[in-house]
Amino acid sequence: IGSIDCGDILIIGDRPSSDILGGINAGIDTCWFNANDEEERYKSNYTIKLPVQWGFLVLKRFCPFP
């Protein structure tokens, strides 16, 4: 497979203490799915509240338009 650049990875998770903190500790960008509008305990790179936002985030993050 070859080497993988952490800049090409995005962790999307709904559990801050495992998904978001794990990504932060690994040096990988994170997106917190915060459907319940909870207080942020760990600073993720992105936060979304609706599942439909995942698609827009992935397009923005990996397929930037000029």
CSV table of N, CA and C in Angstrom, one decimal:
chain,number,residue,atom,x,y,z
A,1,ILE,N,0.8,-1.2,0.0
A,1,ILE,CA,0.0,0.0,0.0
A,1,ILE,C,0.9,1.2,0.0
A,2,GLY,N,2.0,1.2,0.6
A,2,GLY,CA,2.8,2.4,0.7
A,2,GLY,C,2.5,3.2,2.0
A,3,SER,N,3.2,4.3,2.0
A,3,SER,CA,3.0,5.2,3.2
A,3,SER,C,1.7,6.0,3.1
A,4,ILE,N,1.2,6.4,4.2
A,4,ILE,CA,-0.1,7.2,4.2
A,4,ILE,C,0.2,8.5,4.9
A,5,ASP,N,-0.1,9.6,4.3
A,5,ASP,CA,0.0,10.9,4.8
A,5,ASP,C,-1.1,11.2,5.8
A,6,CYS,N,-0.9,11.6,7.0
A,6,CYS,CA,-1.9,11.9,8.0
A,6,CYS,C,-2.8,13.0,7.5
A,7,GLY,N,-2.3,13.9,6.6
A,7,GLY,CA,-3.1,15.0,6.0
A,7,GLY,C,-4.2,14.5,5.1
A,8,ASP,N,-4.1,13.2,4.7
A,8,ASP,CA,-5.1,12.6,3.8
A,8,ASP,C,-6.2,11.8,4.6
A,9,ILE,N,-6.1,12.0,5.9
A,9,ILE,CA,-7.1,11.2,6.7
A,9,ILE,C,-7.9,12.2,7.5
A,10,LEU,N,-9.2,11.9,7.7
A,10,LEU,CA,-10.1,12.6,8.5
A,10,LEU,C,-10.9,11.7,9.4
A,11,ILE,N,-10.8,11.8,10.7
A,11,ILE,CA,-11.6,10.9,11.6
A,11,ILE,C,-12.9,11.7,11.9
A,12,ILE,N,-14.0,11.1,11.6
A,12,ILE,CA,-15.3,11.6,12.0
A,12,ILE,C,-15.9,10.7,13.1
A,13,GLY,N,-16.2,11.3,14.2
A,13,GLY,CA,-16.7,10.5,15.4
A,13,GLY,C,-17.6,11.3,16.3
A,14,ASP,N,-18.4,10.5,17.1
A,14,ASP,CA,-19.3,11.1,18.0
A,14,ASP,C,-18.9,11.0,19.4
A,15,ARG,N,-17.8,10.4,19.7
A,15,ARG,CA,-17.3,10.2,21.1
A,15,ARG,C,-16.0,11.0,21.3
A,16,PRO,N,-16.2,12.1,21.9
A,16,PRO,CA,-15.0,13.0,22.1
A,16,PRO,C,-13.8,12.3,22.8
A,17,SER,N,-14.1,11.5,23.8
A,17,SER,CA,-13.0,10.9,24.6
A,17,SER,C,-12.2,9.8,23.9
A,18,SER,N,-12.8,9.2,22.8
A,18,SER,CA,-12.1,8.2,22.1
A,18,SER,C,-11.8,8.6,20.6
A,19,ASP,N,-12.9,9.0,19.9
A,19,ASP,CA,-12.7,9.4,18.5
A,19,ASP,C,-11.9,10.6,18.3
A,20,ILE,N,-12.3,11.7,19.0
A,20,ILE,CA,-11.6,13.0,18.8
A,20,ILE,C,-10.2,13.0,19.5
A,21,LEU,N,-10.2,12.6,20.7
A,21,LEU,CA,-8.9,12.6,21.4
A,21,LEU,C,-7.9,11.6,20.8
A,22,GLY,N,-8.4,10.5,20.3
A,22,GLY,CA,-7.5,9.6,19.6
A,22,GLY,C,-6.9,10.1,18.3
A,23,GLY,N,-7.7,10.9,17.6
A,23,GLY,CA,-7.2,11.5,16.4
A,23,GLY,C,-6.2,12.6,16.7
A,24,ILE,N,-6.5,13.4,17.7
A,24,ILE,CA,-5.6,14.5,18.1
A,24,ILE,C,-4.3,13.8,18.5
A,25,ASN,N,-4.3,12.8,19.3
A,25,ASN,CA,-3.1,12.2,19.8
A,25,ASN,C,-2.3,11.5,18.6
A,26,ALA,N,-3.0,11.1,17.6
A,26,ALA,CA,-2.3,10.5,16.4
A,26,ALA,C,-1.9,11.5,15.4
A,27,GLY,N,-2.2,12.8,15.6
A,27,GLY,CA,-1.9,13.8,14.6
A,27,GLY,C,-2.7,13.8,13.4
A,28,ILE,N,-4.0,13.4,13.5
A,28,ILE,CA,-4.9,13.3,12.4
A,28,ILE,C,-6.0,14.3,12.6
A,29,ASP,N,-6.4,15.0,11.5
A,29,ASP,CA,-7.6,15.9,11.6
A,29,ASP,C,-8.8,15.2,12.1
A,30,THR,N,-9.6,15.9,12.9
A,30,THR,CA,-10.8,15.3,13.4
A,30,THR,C,-12.1,16.1,13.1
A,31,CYS,N,-13.2,15.4,13.1
A,31,CYS,CA,-14.5,16.1,12.9
A,31,CYS,C,-15.4,15.4,14.0
A,32,TRP,N,-15.9,16.3,14.8
A,32,TRP,CA,-16.9,15.8,15.9
A,32,TRP,C,-18.3,15.9,15.4
A,33,PHE,N,-19.0,14.8,15.4
A,33,PHE,CA,-20.4,14.8,15.1
A,33,PHE,C,-21.1,15.0,16.4
A,34,ASN,N,-21.5,16.3,16.6
A,34,ASN,CA,-22.1,16.8,17.9
A,34,ASN,C,-23.6,17.0,17.7
A,35,ALA,N,-24.3,15.9,17.5
A,35,ALA,CA,-25.8,16.0,17.3
A,35,ALA,C,-26.6,16.6,18.5
A,36,ASN,N,-26.0,16.4,19.6
A,36,ASN,CA,-26.7,16.8,20.9
A,36,ASN,C,-26.3,18.2,21.4
A,37,ASP,N,-25.5,18.9,20.6
A,37,ASP,CA,-25.0,20.2,21.0
A,37,ASP,C,-24.4,20.2,22.3
A,38,GLU,N,-23.5,19.3,22.6
A,38,GLU,CA,-22.7,19.2,23.8
A,38,GLU,C,-21.6,20.2,23.9
A,39,GLU,N,-21.1,20.5,25.1
A,39,GLU,CA,-20.0,21.3,25.3
A,39,GLU,C,-18.7,20.6,24.8
A,40,GLU,N,-17.9,21.3,24.0
A,40,GLU,CA,-16.7,20.8,23.5
A,40,GLU,C,-15.6,20.6,24.5
A,41,ARG,N,-15.2,19.3,24.7
A,41,ARG,CA,-14.1,19.0,25.7
A,41,ARG,C,-12.8,19.0,25.0
A,42,TYR,N,-12.7,18.6,23.8
A,42,TYR,CA,-11.5,18.5,23.0
A,42,TYR,C,-11.7,19.3,21.7
A,43,LYS,N,-10.7,20.0,21.3
A,43,LYS,CA,-10.8,20.9,20.1
A,43,LYS,C,-10.6,20.1,18.8
A,44,SER,N,-11.7,19.8,18.2
A,44,SER,CA,-11.6,19.1,16.9
A,44,SER,C,-11.4,20.2,15.8
A,45,ASN,N,-10.9,19.7,14.6
A,45,ASN,CA,-10.7,20.6,13.5
A,45,ASN,C,-12.0,21.1,12.9
A,46,TYR,N,-13.0,20.2,12.9
A,46,TYR,CA,-14.3,20.5,12.4
A,46,TYR,C,-15.4,20.0,13.4
A,47,THR,N,-16.6,20.6,13.4
A,47,THR,CA,-17.7,20.1,14.1
A,47,THR,C,-18.9,20.2,13.2
A,48,ILE,N,-19.7,19.1,13.2
A,48,ILE,CA,-20.9,19.1,12.4
A,48,ILE,C,-22.1,18.6,13.4
A,49,LYS,N,-23.3,19.0,13.0
A,49,LYS,CA,-24.4,18.6,13.8
A,49,LYS,C,-25.4,17.7,13.1
A,50,LEU,N,-25.3,17.7,11.8
A,50,LEU,CA,-26.3,16.9,10.9
A,50,LEU,C,-25.5,16.0,10.1
A,51,PRO,N,-26.0,14.7,9.9
A,51,PRO,CA,-25.3,13.8,9.0
A,51,PRO,C,-25.0,14.3,7.6
A,52,VAL,N,-25.9,15.1,7.1
A,52,VAL,CA,-25.8,15.5,5.7
A,52,VAL,C,-24.5,16.4,5.6
A,53,GLN,N,-24.1,17.0,6.6
A,53,GLN,CA,-22.9,17.8,6.6
A,53,GLN,C,-21.6,17.1,6.3
A,54,TRP,N,-21.6,15.8,6.6
A,54,TRP,CA,-20.4,14.9,6.3
A,54,TRP,C,-20.0,15.1,4.8
A,55,GLY,N,-20.9,14.9,3.9
A,55,GLY,CA,-20.6,15.0,2.5
A,55,GLY,C,-20.0,16.3,2.1
A,56,PHE,N,-20.6,17.4,2.6
A,56,PHE,CA,-20.1,18.7,2.3
A,56,PHE,C,-18.7,18.9,2.9
A,57,LEU,N,-18.5,18.4,4.1
A,57,LEU,CA,-17.2,18.5,4.7
A,57,LEU,C,-16.1,17.7,3.9
A,58,VAL,N,-16.4,16.5,3.5
A,58,VAL,CA,-15.5,15.7,2.7
A,58,VAL,C,-15.1,16.4,1.4
A,59,LEU,N,-16.1,16.9,0.7
A,59,LEU,CA,-15.9,17.7,-0.5
A,59,LEU,C,-15.0,18.9,-0.3
A,60,LYS,N,-15.3,19.6,0.7
A,60,LYS,CA,-14.5,20.8,1.1
A,60,LYS,C,-13.1,20.5,1.4
A,61,ARG,N,-12.9,19.4,2.2
A,61,ARG,CA,-11.6,19.0,2.7
A,61,ARG,C,-10.7,18.4,1.7
A,62,PHE,N,-11.3,17.5,0.8
A,62,PHE,CA,-10.5,16.7,-0.1
A,62,PHE,C,-10.7,17.1,-1.5
A,63,CYS,N,-11.7,17.8,-1.9
A,63,CYS,CA,-11.9,18.2,-3.3
A,63,CYS,C,-12.1,19.7,-3.4
A,64,PRO,N,-11.1,20.5,-3.0
A,64,PRO,CA,-11.4,22.0,-3.0
A,64,PRO,C,-11.6,22.5,-4.4
A,65,PHE,N,-12.6,23.4,-4.5
A,65,PHE,CA,-12.9,24.0,-5.7
A,65,PHE,C,-12.1,25.3,-5.8
A,66,PRO,N,-11.8,25.7,-7.1
A,66,PRO,CA,-11.0,27.0,-7.2
A,66,PRO,C,-11.8,28.2,-6.8
